[in-house]
Amino acid sequence: MAEVIIVKDEDEAGELYASCVADLIRSKPDAVLGLATGSSPLAAYRHLARRVAQDGIDVSKVRGFALDEYAGLDPRHPQSYRSTITRTVVEPVGLNPDLVHVPDGNLKTIAGAGRAYDATIEAAGGVDLQILGIGTDGHIGFNEPGSSLASGTRIKTLAEQTRIDNARFFDGDIERVPTHCITQGIGTILKARHLVLLAFGAGKAEAIEETCEGGISAFCPASALQLHPHATVIVDEAAASRLRHKDYYKYAFAHKPAWQGI
Ligand code: GLP
């Protein structure tokens, strides 16, 4: 079962993530970060950028792997996940862009791209710390409900709800949101050594309830986190509002020895 940490706001969550990454990079200068898009990790990236600058942390050897990419969208498109990851993490934190990988959404090569991506992650020694957001339907990466919990990186069809949710990035026009994507599979994500899932706001409350306190099911892909030996779910009060064991999570975190980190 994941550790659930209930925070005041995105900034407090961002601080926790930034400290965790800073410790990781200090002990492993060529650490491998799993990177996610969406609005949930933005504060975390901001805090990481600040921490790196303040503490003078050398990130020149840090490597990165993004979770997913739209299929058939030019990587130079401002809403491609290549562009998004570059804008929100790579540039502000000062990572070396040559060491940051994003799945290849090119329709001509997409058939073999998933397996190649997983092989590249493995050759890098695996992901040390994977940051995750969650879709309102419980998806992680772009693993929509029904995704195999053992899946590797592959092409997927986006659920209509996801396209509706993401239309805001395409001038509100769902027709412009691609119908397909390439995403790390649940099996790929579970291989990362530490998973940190962030969720904020009442819109995520149901997905968080199912993720943390529902049964493990392909119909809530994030519930696979219950199978992981080191998963941390960081939520605000609104996203935690449907959790039955909220008081226990707060009690456990309040009594956690500081040296344990998250
Ligand atoms: C997209 C991304 C996911 C992300 C989700 C939620 O579908 N592929 O990785 O978790 O959006 O985004 P947000 O954090 O903006 O709610």
CSV table of C-alpha atoms and ligand atoms in Angstrom, one decimal:
chain,number,residue,atom,x,y,z
A,1,MET,CA,0.0,0.0,0.0
A,2,ALA,CA,1.3,3.5,-0.9
A,3,GLU,CA,2.1,6.0,1.8
A,4,VAL,CA,-0.4,8.8,1.7
A,5,ILE,CA,0.7,12.3,2.6
A,6,ILE,CA,-1.9,15.0,3.0
A,7,VAL,CA,-0.4,18.4,2.5
A,8,LYS,CA,-1.8,22.0,2.6
A,9,ASP,CA,-1.2,22.8,-1.0
A,10,GLU,CA,0.9,22.1,-4.2
A,11,ASP,CA,3.8,24.1,-2.8
A,12,GLU,CA,4.2,21.9,0.2
A,13,ALA,CA,4.0,18.8,-2.1
A,14,GLY,CA,6.6,20.5,-4.3
A,15,GLU,CA,9.0,21.0,-1.4
A,16,LEU,CA,8.7,17.3,-0.5
A,17,TYR,CA,9.4,16.2,-4.1
A,18,ALA,CA,12.3,18.7,-4.5
A,19,SER,CA,14.0,17.5,-1.2
A,20,CYS,CA,13.6,13.9,-2.3
A,21,VAL,CA,15.2,14.6,-5.7
A,22,ALA,CA,18.0,16.8,-4.2
A,23,ASP,CA,18.9,13.9,-1.8
A,24,LEU,CA,18.8,11.4,-4.7
A,25,ILE,CA,21.1,13.5,-6.9
A,26,ARG,CA,23.6,14.1,-4.1
A,27,SER,CA,23.9,10.4,-3.5
A,28,LYS,CA,23.7,9.5,-7.3
A,29,PRO,CA,24.8,12.4,-9.6
A,30,ASP,CA,23.6,10.5,-12.7
A,31,ALA,CA,20.2,9.7,-11.2
A,32,VAL,CA,17.4,8.7,-13.5
A,33,LEU,CA,14.2,10.8,-13.1
A,34,GLY,CA,10.9,9.7,-14.5
A,35,LEU,CA,9.1,12.9,-15.7
A,36,ALA,CA,5.4,13.6,-16.2
A,37,THR,CA,3.4,16.3,-17.9
A,38,GLY,CA,0.1,17.8,-16.8
A,39,SER,CA,-0.5,20.5,-14.3
A,40,SER,CA,0.0,18.4,-11.1
A,41,PRO,CA,3.8,18.3,-11.2
A,42,LEU,CA,4.3,22.0,-12.1
A,43,ALA,CA,4.9,23.2,-8.6
A,44,ALA,CA,7.2,20.3,-7.9
A,45,TYR,CA,9.3,21.2,-10.9
A,46,ARG,CA,9.4,24.9,-9.8
A,47,HIS,CA,10.6,23.9,-6.3
A,48,LEU,CA,13.2,21.5,-7.8
A,49,ALA,CA,14.5,24.3,-10.0
A,50,ARG,CA,14.8,26.6,-7.0
A,51,ARG,CA,16.4,24.0,-4.8
A,52,VAL,CA,19.0,23.2,-7.5
A,53,ALA,CA,19.9,26.8,-8.0
A,54,GLN,CA,20.0,27.6,-4.2
A,55,ASP,CA,22.0,24.6,-3.2
A,56,GLY,CA,24.2,24.6,-6.3
A,57,ILE,CA,23.4,21.0,-7.1
A,58,ASP,CA,25.2,19.7,-10.2
A,59,VAL,CA,22.5,18.2,-12.5
A,60,SER,CA,24.7,17.9,-15.5
A,61,LYS,CA,24.7,14.1,-15.4
A,62,VAL,CA,21.0,13.6,-14.4
A,63,ARG,CA,19.1,11.6,-16.9
A,64,GLY,CA,15.3,11.7,-17.6
A,65,PHE,CA,12.6,9.7,-19.2
A,66,ALA,CA,9.1,11.1,-19.9
A,67,LEU,CA,6.1,8.9,-19.4
A,68,ASP,CA,4.3,9.5,-22.7
A,69,GLU,CA,3.8,11.4,-25.9
A,70,TYR,CA,0.9,12.1,-28.3
A,71,ALA,CA,1.0,10.0,-31.5
A,72,GLY,CA,1.3,11.9,-34.7
A,73,LEU,CA,2.0,15.3,-33.1
A,74,ASP,CA,5.1,17.1,-34.3
A,75,PRO,CA,7.6,17.1,-31.3
A,76,ARG,CA,8.1,20.8,-32.0
A,77,HIS,CA,4.3,21.5,-31.5
A,78,PRO,CA,4.0,23.6,-28.3
A,79,GLN,CA,1.7,21.0,-26.8
A,80,SER,CA,3.8,17.9,-27.6
A,81,TYR,CA,5.0,16.3,-24.4
A,82,ARG,CA,8.6,16.8,-25.8
A,83,SER,CA,8.0,20.5,-25.8
A,84,THR,CA,6.1,20.5,-22.5
A,85,ILE,CA,8.8,18.5,-20.7
A,86,THR,CA,11.5,20.9,-22.1
A,87,ARG,CA,9.6,24.0,-21.0
A,88,THR,CA,8.5,22.8,-17.6
A,89,VAL,CA,11.4,20.8,-16.3
A,90,VAL,CA,14.5,20.5,-18.6
A,91,GLU,CA,15.0,24.3,-19.0
A,92,PRO,CA,14.1,25.5,-15.5
A,93,VAL,CA,16.0,22.8,-13.7
A,94,GLY,CA,18.9,23.0,-16.1
A,95,LEU,CA,19.0,19.4,-17.2
A,96,ASN,CA,21.0,18.4,-20.2
A,97,PRO,CA,18.4,17.9,-23.0
A,98,ASP,CA,20.5,15.2,-24.6
A,99,LEU,CA,20.0,13.1,-21.5
A,100,VAL,CA,16.2,13.4,-21.4
A,101,HIS,CA,14.2,11.0,-23.5
A,102,VAL,CA,10.6,11.2,-24.6
A,103,PRO,CA,8.7,8.3,-26.3
A,104,ASP,CA,8.7,8.6,-30.1
A,105,GLY,CA,5.2,9.5,-31.3
A,106,ASN,CA,6.2,9.5,-35.0
A,107,LEU,CA,3.5,7.4,-36.7
A,108,LYS,CA,6.0,5.9,-39.1
A,109,THR,CA,8.2,4.4,-36.4
A,110,ILE,CA,5.7,4.1,-33.5
A,111,ALA,CA,5.2,0.3,-33.9
A,112,GLY,CA,8.7,-0.5,-32.6
A,113,ALA,CA,9.1,2.6,-30.5
A,114,GLY,CA,7.6,1.2,-27.3
A,115,ARG,CA,10.0,-1.8,-27.0
A,116,ALA,CA,12.9,0.4,-27.9
A,117,TYR,CA,12.0,2.9,-25.2
A,118,ASP,CA,11.8,0.2,-22.5
A,119,ALA,CA,15.1,-1.1,-23.6
A,120,THR,CA,16.7,2.4,-23.3
A,121,ILE,CA,15.3,2.7,-19.8
A,122,GLU,CA,16.7,-0.7,-18.8
A,123,ALA,CA,20.1,0.2,-20.4
A,124,ALA,CA,20.1,3.3,-18.2
A,125,GLY,CA,19.7,1.1,-15.1
A,126,GLY,CA,16.0,1.9,-14.6
A,127,VAL,CA,14.2,4.9,-13.2
A,128,ASP,CA,15.1,6.0,-9.7
A,129,LEU,CA,12.3,8.3,-9.0
A,130,GLN,CA,9.1,8.5,-11.1
A,131,ILE,CA,6.8,11.5,-10.6
A,132,LEU,CA,3.2,10.9,-11.6
A,133,GLY,CA,-0.1,12.8,-12.0
A,134,ILE,CA,-3.4,11.0,-12.3
A,135,GLY,CA,-6.3,11.5,-14.7
A,136,THR,CA,-9.8,11.9,-13.4
A,137,ASP,CA,-10.5,8.3,-14.6
A,138,GLY,CA,-7.5,7.0,-12.6
A,139,HIS,CA,-5.1,6.8,-15.6
A,140,ILE,CA,-1.3,7.2,-15.1
A,141,GLY,CA,0.9,8.2,-18.0
A,142,PHE,CA,-1.7,7.6,-20.7
A,143,ASN,CA,-2.7,4.1,-19.4
A,144,GLU,CA,-6.5,4.4,-19.7
A,145,PRO,CA,-8.9,2.2,-17.7
A,146,GLY,CA,-8.5,-1.4,-19.0
A,147,SER,CA,-4.8,-1.1,-19.5
A,148,SER,CA,-2.9,-4.3,-18.6
A,149,LEU,CA,-1.2,-4.0,-15.2
A,150,ALA,CA,1.8,-5.7,-16.8
A,151,SER,CA,2.0,-3.6,-19.9
A,152,GLY,CA,5.2,-2.2,-21.4
A,153,THR,CA,5.5,1.0,-23.4
A,154,ARG,CA,3.1,0.9,-26.4
A,155,ILE,CA,0.6,2.8,-28.5
A,156,LYS,CA,-2.8,3.4,-26.9
A,157,THR,CA,-6.1,5.0,-27.8
A,158,LEU,CA,-7.0,8.0,-25.6
A,159,ALA,CA,-10.3,7.8,-23.8
A,160,GLU,CA,-12.8,10.5,-24.8
A,161,GLN,CA,-12.7,11.9,-21.2
A,162,THR,CA,-8.9,12.4,-21.4
A,163,ARG,CA,-9.3,14.2,-24.7
A,164,ILE,CA,-12.0,16.4,-23.2
A,165,ASP,CA,-9.8,17.0,-20.1
A,166,ASN,CA,-6.8,17.9,-22.4
A,167,ALA,CA,-8.7,20.0,-24.9
A,168,ARG,CA,-7.8,23.0,-22.8
A,169,PHE,CA,-4.3,22.7,-24.1
A,170,PHE,CA,-5.6,22.8,-27.7
A,171,ASP,CA,-7.6,26.0,-27.6
A,172,GLY,CA,-10.5,24.1,-26.1
A,173,ASP,CA,-11.0,22.1,-29.3
A,174,ILE,CA,-11.3,18.4,-28.7
A,175,GLU,CA,-10.9,17.8,-32.5
A,176,ARG,CA,-7.3,19.0,-32.2
A,177,VAL,CA,-6.4,16.6,-29.4
A,178,PRO,CA,-4.8,13.5,-30.9
A,179,THR,CA,-6.7,10.3,-30.6
A,180,HIS,CA,-3.6,8.1,-29.9
A,181,CYS,CA,-0.5,8.2,-27.8
A,182,ILE,CA,2.5,6.2,-26.8
A,183,THR,CA,2.9,5.7,-23.1
A,184,GLN,CA,5.0,3.8,-20.7
A,185,GLY,CA,3.0,0.8,-19.6
A,186,ILE,CA,1.9,0.1,-16.0
A,187,GLY,CA,4.5,-2.7,-15.9
A,188,THR,CA,7.2,-0.2,-17.0
A,189,ILE,CA,6.1,2.4,-14.4
A,190,LEU,CA,6.1,-0.2,-11.6
A,191,LYS,CA,9.8,-1.0,-12.4
A,192,ALA,CA,10.8,2.5,-11.2
A,193,ARG,CA,12.4,2.3,-7.7
A,194,HIS,CA,10.2,5.0,-6.1
A,195,LEU,CA,6.9,6.4,-7.4
A,196,VAL,CA,5.6,9.7,-6.3
A,197,LEU,CA,2.0,10.5,-7.4
A,198,LEU,CA,0.6,14.0,-6.9
A,199,ALA,CA,-3.0,15.0,-7.0
A,200,PHE,CA,-4.8,18.2,-6.1
A,201,GLY,CA,-8.4,19.4,-6.1
A,202,ALA,CA,-11.8,17.8,-5.6
A,203,GLY,CA,-11.9,16.6,-9.2
A,204,LYS,CA,-9.3,14.0,-8.3
A,205,ALA,CA,-10.9,12.8,-5.1
A,206,GLU,CA,-12.7,9.8,-6.6
A,207,ALA,CA,-9.7,8.6,-8.5
A,208,ILE,CA,-7.5,8.9,-5.4
A,209,GLU,CA,-10.1,7.0,-3.3
A,210,GLU,CA,-10.1,4.2,-5.9
A,211,THR,CA,-6.3,4.3,-6.2
A,212,CYS,CA,-5.5,4.0,-2.5
A,213,GLU,CA,-8.5,2.3,-1.0
A,214,GLY,CA,-10.2,0.4,-3.8
A,215,GLY,CA,-9.3,-3.0,-5.2
A,216,ILE,CA,-6.4,-3.4,-7.5
A,217,SER,CA,-7.9,-3.2,-11.0
A,218,ALA,CA,-7.0,-2.4,-14.5
A,219,PHE,CA,-10.0,-0.2,-14.5
A,220,CYS,CA,-8.2,2.2,-12.1
A,221,PRO,CA,-4.7,1.9,-13.5
A,222,ALA,CA,-3.2,4.0,-10.7
A,223,SER,CA,-4.4,1.3,-8.2
A,224,ALA,CA,-1.4,-0.7,-9.4
A,225,LEU,CA,0.6,1.5,-7.0
A,226,GLN,CA,-0.7,-0.8,-4.3
A,227,LEU,CA,1.7,-3.4,-5.7
A,228,HIS,CA,4.7,-1.2,-5.5
A,229,PRO,CA,7.1,-1.5,-2.5
A,230,HIS,CA,7.9,2.3,-2.4
A,231,ALA,CA,5.0,4.4,-3.6
A,232,THR,CA,4.1,7.8,-2.1
A,233,VAL,CA,0.8,9.6,-2.9
A,234,ILE,CA,0.8,13.3,-2.0
A,235,VAL,CA,-2.6,15.0,-2.0
A,236,ASP,CA,-4.2,18.1,-0.7
A,237,GLU,CA,-7.3,18.0,1.5
A,238,ALA,CA,-9.7,18.2,-1.4
A,239,ALA,CA,-8.2,15.3,-3.3
A,240,ALA,CA,-8.0,13.3,0.0
A,241,SER,CA,-11.7,14.1,0.9
A,242,ARG,CA,-13.0,10.7,0.1
A,243,LEU,CA,-10.3,8.7,1.8
A,244,ARG,CA,-11.6,6.6,4.8
A,245,HIS,CA,-8.3,6.3,6.5
A,246,LYS,CA,-7.3,10.0,6.3
A,247,ASP,CA,-6.7,10.3,10.0
A,248,TYR,CA,-4.3,7.3,10.0
A,249,TYR,CA,-2.3,8.7,7.1
A,250,LYS,CA,-2.0,12.1,8.9
A,251,TYR,CA,-1.0,10.3,12.2
A,252,ALA,CA,1.6,8.1,10.4
A,253,PHE,CA,3.2,11.0,8.6
A,254,ALA,CA,3.3,13.2,11.7
A,255,HIS,CA,5.1,10.4,13.6
A,256,LYS,CA,7.5,9.5,10.7
A,257,PRO,CA,11.2,10.0,11.6
A,258,ALA,CA,12.6,12.8,9.5
A,259,TRP,CA,15.6,10.7,8.4
A,260,GLN,CA,13.2,8.4,6.4
A,261,GLY,CA,12.3,11.1,3.9
A,262,ILE,CA,9.4,10.2,1.7
B,1,GLP,C1,-2.4,13.7,-19.0
B,1,GLP,C2,-1.0,13.0,-18.8
B,1,GLP,C3,-0.9,12.4,-17.4
B,1,GLP,C4,-1.4,13.3,-16.3
B,1,GLP,C5,-2.8,13.7,-16.6
B,1,GLP,C6,-3.4,14.6,-15.5
B,1,GLP,O1,-3.4,12.7,-19.3
B,1,GLP,N1,-0.7,12.1,-19.8
B,1,GLP,O2,0.4,12.0,-17.2
B,1,GLP,O3,-1.2,12.8,-15.1
B,1,GLP,O4,-2.9,14.4,-17.8
B,1,GLP,O5,-3.1,15.9,-15.7
B,1,GLP,P1,-3.3,17.1,-14.7
B,1,GLP,O6,-2.1,16.9,-13.7
B,1,GLP,O7,-3.1,18.3,-15.5
B,1,GLP,O8,-4.6,16.9,-14.0
